[in-house]
Coordinates of C-alpha atoms and ligand atoms in Angstrom, one line a residue:
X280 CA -63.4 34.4 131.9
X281 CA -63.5 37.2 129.7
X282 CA -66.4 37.0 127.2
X283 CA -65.8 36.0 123.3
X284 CA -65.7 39.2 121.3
X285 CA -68.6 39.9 119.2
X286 CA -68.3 38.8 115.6
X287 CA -68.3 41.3 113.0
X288 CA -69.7 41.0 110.1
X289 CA -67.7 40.8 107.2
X290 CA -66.8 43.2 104.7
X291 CA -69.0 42.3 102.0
X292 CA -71.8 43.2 104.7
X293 CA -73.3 45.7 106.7
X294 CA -75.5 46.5 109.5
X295 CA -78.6 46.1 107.4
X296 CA -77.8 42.7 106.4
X297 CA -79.8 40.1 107.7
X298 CA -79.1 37.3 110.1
X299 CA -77.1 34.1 109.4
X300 CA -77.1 31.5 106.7
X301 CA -79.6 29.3 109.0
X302 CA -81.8 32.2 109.1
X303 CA -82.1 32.3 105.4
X304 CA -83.8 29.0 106.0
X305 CA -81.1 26.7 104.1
X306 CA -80.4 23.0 104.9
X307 CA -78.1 22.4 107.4
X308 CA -76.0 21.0 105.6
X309 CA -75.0 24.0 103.2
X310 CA -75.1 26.3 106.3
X311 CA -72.0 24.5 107.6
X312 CA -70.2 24.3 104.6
X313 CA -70.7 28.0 103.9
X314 CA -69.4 28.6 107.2
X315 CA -66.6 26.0 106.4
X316 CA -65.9 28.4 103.2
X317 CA -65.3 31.0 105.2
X318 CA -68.7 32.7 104.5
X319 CA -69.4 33.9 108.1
X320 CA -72.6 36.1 106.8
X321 CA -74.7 35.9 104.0
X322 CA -73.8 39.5 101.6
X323 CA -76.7 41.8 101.3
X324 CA -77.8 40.2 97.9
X325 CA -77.8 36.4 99.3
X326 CA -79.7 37.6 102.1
X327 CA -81.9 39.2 99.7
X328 CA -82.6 36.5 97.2
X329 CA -82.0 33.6 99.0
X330 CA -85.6 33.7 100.7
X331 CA -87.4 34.0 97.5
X332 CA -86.1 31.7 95.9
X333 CA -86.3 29.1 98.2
X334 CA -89.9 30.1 98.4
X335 CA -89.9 28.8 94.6
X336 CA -90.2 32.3 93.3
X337 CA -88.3 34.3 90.2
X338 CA -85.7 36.4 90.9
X339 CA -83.8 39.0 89.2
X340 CA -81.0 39.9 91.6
X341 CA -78.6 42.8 91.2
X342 CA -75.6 43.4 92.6
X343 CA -72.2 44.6 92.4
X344 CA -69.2 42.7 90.3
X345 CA -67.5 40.3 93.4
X346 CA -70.6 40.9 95.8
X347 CA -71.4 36.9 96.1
X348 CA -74.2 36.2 93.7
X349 CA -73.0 32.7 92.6
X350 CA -73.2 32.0 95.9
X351 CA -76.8 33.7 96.3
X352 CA -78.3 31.4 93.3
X353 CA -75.9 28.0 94.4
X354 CA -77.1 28.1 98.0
X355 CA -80.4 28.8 96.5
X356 CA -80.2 26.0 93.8
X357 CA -78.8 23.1 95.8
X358 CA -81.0 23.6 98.7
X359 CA -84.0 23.1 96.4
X360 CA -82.2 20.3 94.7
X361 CA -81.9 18.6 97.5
X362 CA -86.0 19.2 97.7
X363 CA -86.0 17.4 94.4
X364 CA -84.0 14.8 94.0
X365 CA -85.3 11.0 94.0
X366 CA -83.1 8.2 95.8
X367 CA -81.8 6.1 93.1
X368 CA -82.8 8.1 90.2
X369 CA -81.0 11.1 88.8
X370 CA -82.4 14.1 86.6
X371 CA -81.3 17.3 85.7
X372 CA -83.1 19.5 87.7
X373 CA -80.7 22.8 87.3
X374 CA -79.7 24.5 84.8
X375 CA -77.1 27.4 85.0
X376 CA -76.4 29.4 81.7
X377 CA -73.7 31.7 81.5
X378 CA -71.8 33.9 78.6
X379 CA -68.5 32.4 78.8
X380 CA -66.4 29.0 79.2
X381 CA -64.4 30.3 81.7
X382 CA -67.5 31.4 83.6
X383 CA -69.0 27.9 83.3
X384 CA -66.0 25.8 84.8
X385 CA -65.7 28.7 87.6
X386 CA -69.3 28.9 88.2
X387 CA -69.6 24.7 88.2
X388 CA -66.2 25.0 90.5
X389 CA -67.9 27.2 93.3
X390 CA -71.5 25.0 93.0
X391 CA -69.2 22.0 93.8
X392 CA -67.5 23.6 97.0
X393 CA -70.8 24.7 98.0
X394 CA -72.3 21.0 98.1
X395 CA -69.3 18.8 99.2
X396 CA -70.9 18.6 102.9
X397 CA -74.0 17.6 101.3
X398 CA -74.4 13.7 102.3
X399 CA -75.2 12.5 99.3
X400 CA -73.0 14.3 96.3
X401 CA -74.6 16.3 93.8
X402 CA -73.6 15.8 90.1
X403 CA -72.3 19.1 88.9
X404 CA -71.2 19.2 84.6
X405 CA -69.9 22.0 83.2
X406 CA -70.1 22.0 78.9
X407 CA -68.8 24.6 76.9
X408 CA -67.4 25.5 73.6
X409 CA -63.9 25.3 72.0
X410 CA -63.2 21.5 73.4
X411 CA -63.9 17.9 72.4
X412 CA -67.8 17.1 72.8
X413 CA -66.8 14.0 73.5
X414 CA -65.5 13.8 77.1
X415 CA -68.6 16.2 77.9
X416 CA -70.8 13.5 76.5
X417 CA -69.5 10.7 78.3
X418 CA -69.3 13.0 81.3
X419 CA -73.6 13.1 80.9
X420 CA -74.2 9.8 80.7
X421 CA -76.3 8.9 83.5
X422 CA -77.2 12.7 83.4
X423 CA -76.0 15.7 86.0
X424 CA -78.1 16.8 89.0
X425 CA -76.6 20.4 87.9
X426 CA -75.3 21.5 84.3
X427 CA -73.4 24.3 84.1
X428 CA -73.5 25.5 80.0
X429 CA -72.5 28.2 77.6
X430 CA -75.5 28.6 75.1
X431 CA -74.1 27.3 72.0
X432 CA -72.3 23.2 73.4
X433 CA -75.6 23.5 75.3
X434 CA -77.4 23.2 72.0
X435 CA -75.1 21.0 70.7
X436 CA -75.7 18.1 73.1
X437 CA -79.7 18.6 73.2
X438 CA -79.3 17.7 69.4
X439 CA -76.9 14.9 70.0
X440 CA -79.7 14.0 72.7
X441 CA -77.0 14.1 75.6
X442 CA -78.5 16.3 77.9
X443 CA -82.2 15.9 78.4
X444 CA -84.3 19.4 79.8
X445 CA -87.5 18.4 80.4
X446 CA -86.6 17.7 83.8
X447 CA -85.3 21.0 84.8
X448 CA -87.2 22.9 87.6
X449 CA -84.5 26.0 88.1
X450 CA -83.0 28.1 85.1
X451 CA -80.1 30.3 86.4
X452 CA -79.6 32.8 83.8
X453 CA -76.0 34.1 85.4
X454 CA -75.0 38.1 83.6
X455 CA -77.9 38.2 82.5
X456 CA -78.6 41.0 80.3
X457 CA -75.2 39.7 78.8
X458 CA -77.2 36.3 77.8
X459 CA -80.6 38.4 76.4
X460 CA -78.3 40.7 74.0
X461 CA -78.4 40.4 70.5
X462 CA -75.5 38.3 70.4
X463 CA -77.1 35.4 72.2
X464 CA -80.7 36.4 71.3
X465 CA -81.1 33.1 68.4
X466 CA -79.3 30.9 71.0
X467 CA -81.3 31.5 74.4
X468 CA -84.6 31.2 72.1
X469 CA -84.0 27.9 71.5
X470 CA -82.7 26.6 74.4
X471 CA -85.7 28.7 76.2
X472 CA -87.8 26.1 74.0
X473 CA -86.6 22.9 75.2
X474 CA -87.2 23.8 78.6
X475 CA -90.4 23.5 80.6
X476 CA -92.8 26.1 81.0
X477 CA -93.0 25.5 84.6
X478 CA -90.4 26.2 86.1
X479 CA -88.5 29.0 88.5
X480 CA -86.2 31.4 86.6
X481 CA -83.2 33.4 88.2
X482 CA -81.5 36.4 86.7
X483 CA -78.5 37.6 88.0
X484 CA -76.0 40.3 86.6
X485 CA -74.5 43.8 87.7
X486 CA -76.0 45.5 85.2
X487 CA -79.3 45.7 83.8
X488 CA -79.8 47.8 80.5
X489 CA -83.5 48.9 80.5
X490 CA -83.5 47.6 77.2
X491 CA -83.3 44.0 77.9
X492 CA -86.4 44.6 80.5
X493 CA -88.8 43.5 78.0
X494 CA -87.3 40.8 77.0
X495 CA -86.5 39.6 80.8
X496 CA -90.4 40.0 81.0
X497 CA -90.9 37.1 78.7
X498 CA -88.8 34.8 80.7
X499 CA -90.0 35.6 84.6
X500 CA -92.9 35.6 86.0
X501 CA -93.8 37.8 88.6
X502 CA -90.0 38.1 89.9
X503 CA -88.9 39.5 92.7
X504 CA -86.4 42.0 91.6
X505 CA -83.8 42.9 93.8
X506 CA -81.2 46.2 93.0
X507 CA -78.4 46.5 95.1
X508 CA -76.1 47.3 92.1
X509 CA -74.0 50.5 91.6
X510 CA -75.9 53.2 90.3
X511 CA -73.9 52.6 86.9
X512 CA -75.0 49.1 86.9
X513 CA -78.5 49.4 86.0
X514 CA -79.0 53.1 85.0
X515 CA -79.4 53.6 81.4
X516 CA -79.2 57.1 81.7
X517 CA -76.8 58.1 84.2
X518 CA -79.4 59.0 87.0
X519 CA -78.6 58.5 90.7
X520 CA -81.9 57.6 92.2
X521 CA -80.8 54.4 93.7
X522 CA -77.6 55.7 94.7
X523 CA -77.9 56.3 98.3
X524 CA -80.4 52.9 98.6
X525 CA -78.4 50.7 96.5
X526 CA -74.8 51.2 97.6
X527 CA -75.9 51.5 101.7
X528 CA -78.1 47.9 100.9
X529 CA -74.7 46.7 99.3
X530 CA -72.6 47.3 102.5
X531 CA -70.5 49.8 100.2
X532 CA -71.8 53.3 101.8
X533 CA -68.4 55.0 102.2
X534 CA -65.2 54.5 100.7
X535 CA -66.2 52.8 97.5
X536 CA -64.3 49.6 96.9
X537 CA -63.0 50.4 93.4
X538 CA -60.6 53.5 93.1
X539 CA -60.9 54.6 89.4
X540 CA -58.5 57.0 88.2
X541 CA -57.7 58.3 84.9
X542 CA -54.4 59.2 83.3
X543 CA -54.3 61.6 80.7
X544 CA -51.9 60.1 78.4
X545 CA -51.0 60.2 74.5
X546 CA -52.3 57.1 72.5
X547 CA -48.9 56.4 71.2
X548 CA -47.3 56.7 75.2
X549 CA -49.6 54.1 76.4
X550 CA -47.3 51.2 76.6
X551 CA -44.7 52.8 77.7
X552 CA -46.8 54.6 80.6
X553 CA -48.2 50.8 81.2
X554 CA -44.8 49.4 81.4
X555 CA -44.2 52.6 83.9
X556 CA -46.8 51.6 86.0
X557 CA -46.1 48.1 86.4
X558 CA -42.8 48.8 87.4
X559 CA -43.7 52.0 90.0
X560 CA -46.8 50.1 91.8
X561 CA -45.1 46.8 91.6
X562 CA -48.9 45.2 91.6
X563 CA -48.5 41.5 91.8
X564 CA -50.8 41.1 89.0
X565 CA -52.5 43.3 86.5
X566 CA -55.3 42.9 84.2
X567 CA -55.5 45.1 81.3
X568 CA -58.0 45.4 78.5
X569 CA -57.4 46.1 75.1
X570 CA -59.7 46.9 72.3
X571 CA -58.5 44.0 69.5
X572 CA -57.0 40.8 69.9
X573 CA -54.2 42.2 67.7
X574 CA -54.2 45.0 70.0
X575 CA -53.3 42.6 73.3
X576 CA -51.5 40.6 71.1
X577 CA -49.1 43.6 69.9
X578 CA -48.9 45.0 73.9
X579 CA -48.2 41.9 75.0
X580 CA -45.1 41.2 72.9
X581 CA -43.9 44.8 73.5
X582 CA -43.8 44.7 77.2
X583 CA -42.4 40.9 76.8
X584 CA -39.6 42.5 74.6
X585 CA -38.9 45.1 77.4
X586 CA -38.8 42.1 80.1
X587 CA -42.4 42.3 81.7
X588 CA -43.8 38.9 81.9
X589 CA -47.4 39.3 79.8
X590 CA -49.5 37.7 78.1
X591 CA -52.8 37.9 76.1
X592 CA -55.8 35.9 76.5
X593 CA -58.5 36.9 73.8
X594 CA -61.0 34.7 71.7
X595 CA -58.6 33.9 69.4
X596 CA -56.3 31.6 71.0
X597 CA -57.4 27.9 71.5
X598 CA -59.3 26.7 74.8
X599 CA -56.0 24.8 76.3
X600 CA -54.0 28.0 75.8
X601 CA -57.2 30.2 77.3
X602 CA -57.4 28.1 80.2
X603 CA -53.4 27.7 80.8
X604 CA -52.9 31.7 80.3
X605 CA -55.1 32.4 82.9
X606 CA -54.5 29.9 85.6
X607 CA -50.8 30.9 85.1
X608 CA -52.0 34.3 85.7
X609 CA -54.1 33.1 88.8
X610 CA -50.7 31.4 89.9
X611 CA -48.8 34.3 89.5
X612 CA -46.5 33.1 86.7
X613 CA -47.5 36.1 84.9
X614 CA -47.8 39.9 85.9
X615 CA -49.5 41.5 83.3
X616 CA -52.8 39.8 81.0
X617 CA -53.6 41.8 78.3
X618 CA -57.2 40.9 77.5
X619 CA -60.4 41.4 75.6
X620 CA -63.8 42.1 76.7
X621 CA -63.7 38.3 76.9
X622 CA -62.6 38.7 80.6
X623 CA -64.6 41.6 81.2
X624 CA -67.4 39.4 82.7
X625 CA -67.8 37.4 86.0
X626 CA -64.5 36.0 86.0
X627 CA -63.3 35.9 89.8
X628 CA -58.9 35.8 89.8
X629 CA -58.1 36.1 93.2
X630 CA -56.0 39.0 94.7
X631 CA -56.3 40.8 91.5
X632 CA -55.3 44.7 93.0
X633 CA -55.8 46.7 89.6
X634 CA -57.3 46.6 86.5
X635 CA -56.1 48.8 83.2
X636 CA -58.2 49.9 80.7
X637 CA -55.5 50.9 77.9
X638 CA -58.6 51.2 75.6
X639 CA -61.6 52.0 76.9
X640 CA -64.6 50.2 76.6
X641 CA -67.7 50.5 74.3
X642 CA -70.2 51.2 77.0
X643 CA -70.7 51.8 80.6
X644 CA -71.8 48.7 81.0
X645 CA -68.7 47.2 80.0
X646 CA -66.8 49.4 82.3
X647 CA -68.4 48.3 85.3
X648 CA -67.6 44.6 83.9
X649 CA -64.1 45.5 83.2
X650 CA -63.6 47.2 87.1
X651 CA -65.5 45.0 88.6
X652 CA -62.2 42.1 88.1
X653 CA -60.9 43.6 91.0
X654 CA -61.8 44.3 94.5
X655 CA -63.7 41.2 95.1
X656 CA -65.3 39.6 98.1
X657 CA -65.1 43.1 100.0
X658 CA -61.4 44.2 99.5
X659 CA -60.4 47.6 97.6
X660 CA -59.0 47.8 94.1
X661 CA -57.8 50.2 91.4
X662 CA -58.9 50.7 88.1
X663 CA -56.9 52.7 86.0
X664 CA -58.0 53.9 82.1
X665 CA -55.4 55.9 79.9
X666 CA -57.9 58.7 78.1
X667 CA -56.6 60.7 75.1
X668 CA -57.7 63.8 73.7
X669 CA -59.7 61.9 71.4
X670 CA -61.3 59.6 73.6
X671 CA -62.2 62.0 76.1
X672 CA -65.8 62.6 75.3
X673 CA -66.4 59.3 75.6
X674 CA -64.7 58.4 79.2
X675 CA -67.1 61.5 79.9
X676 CA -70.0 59.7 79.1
X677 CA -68.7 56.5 80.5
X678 CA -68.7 59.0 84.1
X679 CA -72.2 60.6 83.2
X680 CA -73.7 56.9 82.9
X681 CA -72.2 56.1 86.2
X682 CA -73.0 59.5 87.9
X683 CA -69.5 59.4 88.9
X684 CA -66.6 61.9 88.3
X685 CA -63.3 61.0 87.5
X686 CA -60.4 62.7 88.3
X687 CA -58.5 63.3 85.2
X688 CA -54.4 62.6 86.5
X689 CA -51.3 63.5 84.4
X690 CA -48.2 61.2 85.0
X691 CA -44.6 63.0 85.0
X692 CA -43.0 62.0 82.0
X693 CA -46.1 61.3 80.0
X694 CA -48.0 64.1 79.6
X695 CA -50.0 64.5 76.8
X696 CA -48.1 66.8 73.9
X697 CA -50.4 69.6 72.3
X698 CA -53.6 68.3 70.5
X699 CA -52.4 68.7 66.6
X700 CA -48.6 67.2 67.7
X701 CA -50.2 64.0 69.3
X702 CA -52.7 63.7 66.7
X703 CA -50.2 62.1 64.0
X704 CA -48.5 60.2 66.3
X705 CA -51.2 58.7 67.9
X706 CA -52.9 57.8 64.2
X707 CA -49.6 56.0 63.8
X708 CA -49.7 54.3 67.2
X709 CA -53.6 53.1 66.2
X710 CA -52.2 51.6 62.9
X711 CA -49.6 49.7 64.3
X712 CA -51.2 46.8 65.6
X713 CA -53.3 46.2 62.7
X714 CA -49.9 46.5 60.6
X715 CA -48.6 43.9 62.7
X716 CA -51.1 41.5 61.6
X717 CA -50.5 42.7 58.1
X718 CA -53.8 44.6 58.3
X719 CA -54.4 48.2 57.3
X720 CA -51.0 50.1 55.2
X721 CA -49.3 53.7 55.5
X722 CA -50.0 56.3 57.9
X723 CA -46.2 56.1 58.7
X724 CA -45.1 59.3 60.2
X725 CA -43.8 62.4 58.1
X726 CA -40.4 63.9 58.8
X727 CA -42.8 66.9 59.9
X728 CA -44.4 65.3 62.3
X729 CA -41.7 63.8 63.7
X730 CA -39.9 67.1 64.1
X731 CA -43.3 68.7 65.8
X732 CA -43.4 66.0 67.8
X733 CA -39.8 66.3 69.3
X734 CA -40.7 69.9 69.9
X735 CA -43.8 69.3 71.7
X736 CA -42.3 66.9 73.7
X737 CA -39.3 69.0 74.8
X738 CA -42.0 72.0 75.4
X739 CA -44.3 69.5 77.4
X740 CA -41.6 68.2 79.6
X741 CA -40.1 71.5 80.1
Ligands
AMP134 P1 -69.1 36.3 93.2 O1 -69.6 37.7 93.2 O2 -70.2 35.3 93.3 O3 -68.1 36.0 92.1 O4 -68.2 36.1 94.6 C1 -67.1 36.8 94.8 C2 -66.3 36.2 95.9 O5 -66.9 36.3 97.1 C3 -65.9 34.7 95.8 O6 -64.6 34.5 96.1 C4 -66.8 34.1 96.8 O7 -66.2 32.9 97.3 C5 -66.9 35.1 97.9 N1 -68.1 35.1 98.7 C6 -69.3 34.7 98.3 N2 -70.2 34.8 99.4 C7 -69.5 35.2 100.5 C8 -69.8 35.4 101.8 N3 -71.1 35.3 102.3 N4 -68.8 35.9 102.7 C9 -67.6 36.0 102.2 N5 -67.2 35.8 100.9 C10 -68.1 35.4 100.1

């Protein structure tokens, strides 16, 4: 009888990844439904944080964008719930924070796959902004073994005395830096004070900005810190040190998993070089980030008006239409989502091949948010960003942060016209969404520049 063929281990691991699941010392229970999932080896950073945290220690993991760290902090959190938890009696014992509502009903989705072999079923409650308060309080009563919460309902309910904290042995602080940033800064102070002193702290994120270290300080104690992010991820400063270390750990030595590539392309030529793309690599799906809300909303409508089913998805818009835009996204019903930085973080849509960024992001940071949508769980992905002549110096510093050099591509029939041609144009383009919303007036286009334009165009094509 020929003998079975050696299992492989799977993409999102490598050589130096440890062992199994069981080795990691998790219940049985969780073992089998990982297995069940289709998670045939832990991924270098569950292998890697797993073990201290079940030891009861702080963590602050780092990893790539799609590299399995909800499941590194679920296994982790359910396996110690299930240390916890009283017969008869049920307390919140976990608490996951996270940026975004989408990110807290995916993150409560994946913690409830996770424990559906568990014999006895462990409460998971997501709360977030934008909805009723209502249904989430009536969902509480008789509290969660797990809540899943963006940092503002979170508050909410505490005052409204729905959700009670003094119970909660594990804090998951999921994109981390994302949650210690100014923006959040009033927030996570007070929901930091509701919460025991004692108790075990996990950070997770891609990306680490030395400047949120300090801070981080206040919140761990003697963590284990684990960095098996791109270089990109955690680098304030562009340097490579962990390079070699950190992508080898990460099972992503070789052919990197993102392709980023860069068009050269005229402000004012973006859409129609986007609508170009779409058609010519036929990608299933695309997910493209704009700048504005105006700015997806405009892009949207144009490539609707030229028969490209879009849409936007952007703060703006209710919850019910954020949640139907992208599920209808995830389903396929549309092709191309024109989106904010809202997206830009943790959101998992499966089988997402490229990513666009028709503006380009603030920081590096953001970029490595933004690309990391795609090529998830171990499969390849491209991300594309149009660069101008005027945002050129910054896409270079976006590839000096991530020690990475990117190919600068011209695409037939959209190369860029001569500097002082485009220049008008493209103040016209930037305008125009703005003026769409009856925002900022004038800089309509002069006979002259029209004219120049032409010319350059004919000259460029020529
Ligand atoms: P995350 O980075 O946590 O968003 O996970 C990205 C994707 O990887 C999700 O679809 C997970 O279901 C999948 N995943 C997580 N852990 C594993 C594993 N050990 N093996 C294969 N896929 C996994």
């Amino acid at each position: 009888m020929p003998l079975p063929a050696p299992a492989q281990p799977s993409p999102m691991s490598d050589a130096s990844t440890p062992t199994s699941f069981a080795a990691l010392g998790l219940a049985s229970a969780l073992v089998h439904t990982a297995t069940d999932l289709g998670f045939r080896w832990p991924t270098p950073i569950q292998a890697a944080a797993i073990p201290p945290a079940l030891k009861g220690q702080d963590v602050l993991g780092l990893a790539s964008t799609g590299s399995g760290k909800t499941g590194a902090y679920g296994l982790a959190l359910l396996h110690r719930i299930i240390q916890w938890r009283l017969p008869g009696q049920r307390q919140t014992h976990a608490l996951v924070v996270v940026p975004t509502r989408e990110l807290a009903l995916q993150v409560a989705d994946a913690l409830q796959s996770l424990s559906r072999g568990l014999r006895s079923p462990i409460k998971v409650v997501a709360v977030f902004g934008g909805v009723s308060i209502n249904p989430q309080m009536l969902s509480l009563r008789g509290a969660a073994d797990v809540l899943v919460a963006t940092p503002g309902r979170l508050l909410d309910l505490a005052e409204r005395n729905a959700v009670k904290l003094g119970q909660v042995q594990l804090l998951v602080l999921d994109e981390a830096d994302r949650l210690l940033d100014e923006g959040f800064a009033d927030e996570l102070a007070q929901v930091k004070s509701l919460l025991p002193a004692r108790r075990q702290t996990l950070f997770f994120s891609a990306t680490f900005p030395a400047a949120v270290d300090a801070l981080a300080a206040t919140w761990l104690h003697q963590a284990v810190r684990i960095d098996l992010a791109d270089p990109v991820d955690t680098s304030p400063d562009g340097s490579t040190a962990s390079d070699a270390r950190g992508r080898a750990a990460a099972g992503l030595a070789g052919t990197p998993r993102i392709e980023q590539r860069a068009i050269v392309v005229d402000t004012d030529r973006r859409t129609a070089l986007l609508r170009h793309l779409v058609r010519q690599e036929a990608w299933p799906r695309v997910l493209v980030f704009a700048a504005t809300r105006h700015g997806c909303e405009h892009v949207a409508e144009k490539l609707r008006r030229a028969g490209v089913s879009a849409a936007a998805f952007h703060g703006d818009m209710s919850q019910g239409a954020r949640t139907d835009t992208l599920a209808a996204f995830g389903a396929g019903a549309i092709q191309v989502l024109l989106a904010t930085d809202m997206a830009a973080r943790g959101l998992h849509i499966a089988g997402l091949p490229a990513v666009v960024n028709y503006d380009l992001p603030r920081s590096a940071v953001d970029y490595t948010h933004r690309i990391g949508r795609t090529a998830r769980a171990g499969s390849h992905g491209v991300a594309i960003s149009f660069v101008s002549s005027s945002t050129e110096a910054h896409f270079r510093l976006i590839e000096k942060r991530q020690g990475r050099r990117v190919p600068r591509e011209q695409c037939q029939g959209f190369e860029p016209r001569p500097v002082a041609a485009s220049d008008a144009a493209e103040t016209a383009e930037a305008v125009a969404p703005e003026r769409a919303a009856g925002g900022i007036k004038g800089a309509r286009k002069s006979r002259k520049d029209k004219l120049r334009e032409a010319a350059a165009r004919q000259g460029g094509r020529g």
